[in-house]
Rosetta silent file (secondary structure, phi, psi, omega in degrees, C-alpha in Angstrom):
SEQUENCE: MARILVLDDVWDAAQLVKRILVAMGHEVYPFTEENEALNFINANQIDLAILDIKLKQMSGIEVLAKIKAISPSTRVIMLTGYPTPETAQESKNLGASEYCIKPIDTDELEAKVSKVLAT
SCORE:     score description
SCORE:     0.000 S_00000001
   1 L     0.000  150.278 -174.496  -39.008  -55.952  -29.005 S_00000001
   2 L  -129.465  144.523  168.493  -37.039  -58.893  -27.923 S_00000001
   3 E   -81.813  114.556  177.270  -37.368  -61.212  -24.894 S_00000001
   4 E  -119.214  136.403  178.382  -34.196  -61.000  -22.915 S_00000001
   5 E  -113.060  126.582  179.593  -32.999  -62.922  -19.987 S_00000001
   6 E  -111.193  135.745  178.481  -30.211  -61.391  -17.827 S_00000001
   7 E  -119.880  113.846  176.659  -28.111  -63.487  -15.356 S_00000001
   8 L  -150.963  140.971 -163.170  -25.707  -61.893  -12.960 S_00000001
   9 L   -76.866  -21.730  170.225  -24.759  -62.967   -9.531 S_00000001
  10 L   -96.428  119.982 -174.807  -25.404  -59.259   -8.530 S_00000001
  11 H   -65.746  -37.053  166.516  -28.694  -58.123   -8.242 S_00000001
  12 H   -58.010  -49.357 -170.003  -27.962  -54.323   -8.940 S_00000001
  13 H   -64.648  -39.784 -173.089  -25.844  -55.155  -11.697 S_00000001
  14 H   -68.037  -31.520  175.226  -28.656  -57.487  -13.384 S_00000001
  15 H   -73.551  -24.381  169.202  -31.107  -54.309  -12.704 S_00000001
  16 H   -62.704  -51.256 -176.573  -28.746  -52.045  -14.367 S_00000001
  17 H   -73.677  -33.762  169.788  -28.783  -54.155  -17.477 S_00000001
  18 H   -61.006  -52.830  179.305  -32.521  -54.395  -17.250 S_00000001
  19 H   -54.362  -40.073 -169.088  -33.142  -50.840  -17.023 S_00000001
  20 H   -76.329  -43.870  177.036  -30.992  -50.015  -20.014 S_00000001
  21 H   -67.724  -36.923 -177.411  -32.953  -52.864  -22.133 S_00000001
  22 H   -76.237  -28.908  168.969  -36.334  -51.918  -21.083 S_00000001
  23 H   -57.639  -39.119 -173.106  -35.537  -48.167  -22.231 S_00000001
  24 L   -79.473   -3.828  179.873  -34.752  -49.749  -25.587 S_00000001
  25 L   110.500   -1.850 -168.350  -38.048  -51.597  -25.651 S_00000001
  26 L   -90.709  150.938 -176.937  -37.309  -54.941  -24.819 S_00000001
  27 E   -89.497  129.997 -169.142  -38.999  -57.404  -22.178 S_00000001
  28 E  -124.039  131.657  171.264  -36.323  -58.242  -19.673 S_00000001
  29 E  -121.863  109.173  179.626  -36.267  -61.068  -17.162 S_00000001
  30 E   -99.074  139.212  173.660  -33.487  -60.767  -14.608 S_00000001
  31 E  -132.370  151.661  179.978  -31.979  -63.545  -12.537 S_00000001
  32 L  -123.809    6.192  178.159  -29.221  -64.005  -10.035 S_00000001
  33 L  -118.104  126.429  179.092  -29.508  -67.958   -9.661 S_00000001
  34 H   -57.601  -46.818 -159.302  -28.251  -70.027  -12.497 S_00000001
  35 H   -72.040  -40.650  179.014  -30.804  -72.919  -12.155 S_00000001
  36 H   -60.446  -34.857  172.976  -33.756  -70.454  -11.912 S_00000001
  37 H   -62.918  -51.508 -179.612  -32.376  -68.814  -15.225 S_00000001
  38 H   -60.808  -46.856 -172.875  -31.997  -72.358  -16.824 S_00000001
  39 H   -69.781  -24.216 -179.456  -35.598  -73.449  -15.720 S_00000001
  40 H   -81.001  -35.093  176.791  -36.792  -70.306  -17.093 S_00000001
  41 H   -73.411  -54.358 -170.092  -35.064  -70.890  -20.586 S_00000001
  42 H   -51.433  -55.115  178.589  -36.400  -74.365  -20.376 S_00000001
  43 L   -84.634    3.379 -172.723  -39.923  -73.209  -20.175 S_00000001
  44 L  -142.260  150.064  168.200  -40.028  -69.861  -22.105 S_00000001
  45 L   -89.795  129.403  172.155  -38.612  -68.851  -25.584 S_00000001
  46 L  -111.737  150.547  169.419  -35.955  -66.361  -25.216 S_00000001
  47 L   -95.744  -27.239 -179.444  -34.159  -64.211  -28.006 S_00000001
  48 E  -166.260  135.334 -174.745  -31.174  -63.355  -26.103 S_00000001
  49 E  -112.005  145.195  177.212  -29.471  -64.137  -22.948 S_00000001
  50 E  -133.047  122.191 -157.065  -27.021  -61.992  -21.282 S_00000001
  51 E  -117.725  135.845  169.877  -24.669  -63.660  -18.851 S_00000001
  52 E   -90.327  135.705  171.823  -21.958  -62.600  -16.238 S_00000001
  53 L   -62.202  -49.441  177.366  -19.053  -65.113  -16.329 S_00000001
  54 L   -83.468  129.083 -166.053  -18.761  -65.038  -12.682 S_00000001
  55 L  -141.683 -170.063  177.163  -21.676  -66.434  -11.154 S_00000001
  56 L   -81.162  -52.684 -174.238  -22.456  -68.356   -7.811 S_00000001
  57 L  -111.038  -34.147 -169.035  -22.563  -71.892   -8.536 S_00000001
  58 L  -128.726  154.983  165.555  -21.608  -72.331  -12.116 S_00000001
  59 L   -80.864  161.310  179.444  -19.444  -70.003  -14.510 S_00000001
  60 H   -79.921   -7.042  166.456  -21.431  -68.265  -17.290 S_00000001
  61 H   -80.663  -36.557  173.214  -19.550  -70.308  -19.741 S_00000001
  62 H   -64.066  -41.422 -173.274  -20.985  -73.528  -18.143 S_00000001
  63 H   -64.889  -46.425  179.208  -24.499  -71.676  -18.382 S_00000001
  64 H   -44.040  -54.428 -176.965  -23.704  -70.680  -21.968 S_00000001
  65 H   -57.593  -40.511 -168.879  -22.984  -74.307  -22.993 S_00000001
  66 H   -72.208  -48.660 -170.354  -26.440  -75.443  -21.143 S_00000001
  67 H   -75.277  -18.999  169.578  -28.368  -72.906  -22.800 S_00000001
  68 H   -84.468  -17.122  152.916  -27.299  -73.703  -26.121 S_00000001
  69 H   -58.201  -31.466 -178.026  -28.131  -77.241  -25.486 S_00000001
  70 H   -91.935  -46.883 -178.211  -31.661  -76.390  -24.498 S_00000001
  71 L  -137.250  113.024  176.018  -32.160  -73.719  -27.254 S_00000001
  72 L   -63.270  -47.850 -172.853  -29.363  -73.502  -29.917 S_00000001
  73 L   -74.267   -3.383  177.420  -31.044  -70.441  -31.560 S_00000001
  74 L   -75.130  141.582 -172.733  -30.965  -68.306  -28.459 S_00000001
  75 E  -107.274  147.247 -178.148  -28.320  -65.607  -28.922 S_00000001
  76 E  -126.391  128.874  160.609  -25.862  -64.771  -25.998 S_00000001
  77 E   -92.657  120.141  169.510  -23.875  -61.815  -24.795 S_00000001
  78 E   -91.179  133.091  175.167  -21.238  -62.410  -22.164 S_00000001
  79 E  -104.682  144.137  173.061  -20.368  -59.796  -19.309 S_00000001
  80 E  -167.098  137.166  163.369  -17.379  -60.039  -17.259 S_00000001
  81 L   -96.085   20.468  178.207  -15.238  -57.644  -15.065 S_00000001
  82 L  -127.647   52.998 -160.364  -12.613  -60.198  -15.493 S_00000001
  83 L   -86.156  151.897  165.001  -11.710  -60.303  -19.330 S_00000001
  84 L  -150.465  157.775 -174.072   -9.076  -62.481  -20.479 S_00000001
  85 H   -65.525  -40.215 -176.231   -8.362  -63.705  -23.989 S_00000001
  86 H   -73.105  -41.396  169.201   -9.106  -67.232  -22.940 S_00000001
  87 H   -55.778  -39.399  179.287  -12.707  -66.640  -21.591 S_00000001
  88 H   -49.610  -51.665 -172.871  -13.180  -64.400  -24.593 S_00000001
  89 H   -65.945  -71.960 -176.363  -12.178  -67.288  -27.071 S_00000001
  90 H   -34.809  -57.671 -174.864  -14.146  -70.011  -25.061 S_00000001
  91 H   -64.514  -34.071  175.970  -17.337  -68.020  -25.010 S_00000001
  92 H   -63.414  -51.759  177.106  -17.255  -67.431  -28.816 S_00000001
  93 H   -35.628  -48.195 -167.089  -16.278  -71.246  -29.321 S_00000001
  94 L   -89.557    5.286 -179.360  -19.313  -72.280  -27.431 S_00000001
  95 L   114.200  -12.175  171.940  -21.619  -69.765  -29.396 S_00000001
  96 L   -42.017  131.235  172.650  -21.450  -66.253  -27.649 S_00000001
  97 L   -82.656  -41.574 -161.670  -22.187  -63.712  -30.361 S_00000001
  98 E  -127.102  157.277  176.236  -20.789  -60.685  -28.257 S_00000001
  99 E  -138.638  108.335  179.360  -18.467  -60.154  -25.165 S_00000001
 100 E   -91.023  139.392 -178.541  -18.739  -57.102  -22.797 S_00000001
 101 E  -109.663  134.063  178.208  -16.421  -55.841  -20.436 S_00000001
 102 L   -84.387  159.277   -5.103  -17.678  -54.468  -17.012 S_00000001
 103 L   -49.464  154.346  175.902  -18.231  -51.593  -15.623 S_00000001
 104 L   -72.866  137.426  160.126  -21.169  -51.527  -18.369 S_00000001
 105 L  -104.577  138.407 -169.660  -21.065  -48.941  -20.802 S_00000001
 106 H   -84.677  -43.375  174.624  -24.507  -48.219  -21.898 S_00000001
 107 H   -57.615  -37.294  174.178  -23.917  -47.108  -25.376 S_00000001
 108 H   -66.907  -31.042 -176.894  -21.836  -50.318  -25.928 S_00000001
 109 H   -82.326  -46.199  161.759  -24.252  -52.724  -24.544 S_00000001
 110 H   -29.534  -72.118  174.346  -26.873  -50.972  -26.538 S_00000001
 111 H   -49.217  -44.311  173.540  -25.040  -51.417  -29.669 S_00000001
 112 H   -62.891  -32.907 -178.067  -24.192  -54.863  -29.114 S_00000001
 113 H   -68.236  -54.675  177.862  -27.605  -55.900  -28.145 S_00000001
 114 H   -48.425  -53.761 -175.297  -28.923  -54.225  -31.467 S_00000001
 115 H   -49.364  -68.303 -169.003  -26.274  -55.734  -33.579 S_00000001
 116 H   -49.163  -40.469 -171.326  -26.829  -59.283  -32.140 S_00000001
 117 H   -74.828  -26.660  172.910  -30.754  -58.972  -32.409 S_00000001
 118 H   -56.592  -44.247 -169.889  -30.208  -57.853  -35.987 S_00000001
 119 L   -80.038    0.000    0.000  -28.583  -61.203  -37.087 S_00000001
């Protein structure tokens, strides 16, 4: 079981990811506010963060950089409904392990989470 933070500006999307991950046996902490999620990571050990790229106040890429500064060992999967080669490359350059495109495919998400947690 892993401790996983989910950050998406849409509560229903965060809850969908949470349901998928809880069914896999993980402990999941959903957030819609960037600062709340960063404060949580500051105070708690997280194995994996799943971040939407399009958020309210910051981009998911900015949050990724902050997470890596706080906890370099935390693995990260980026989610986006607006995929571009630039965001994919920037995410990888900043340390994201995987990049998933919305709408969320349950099998793909499960496979990527399992792969990232196995490394």
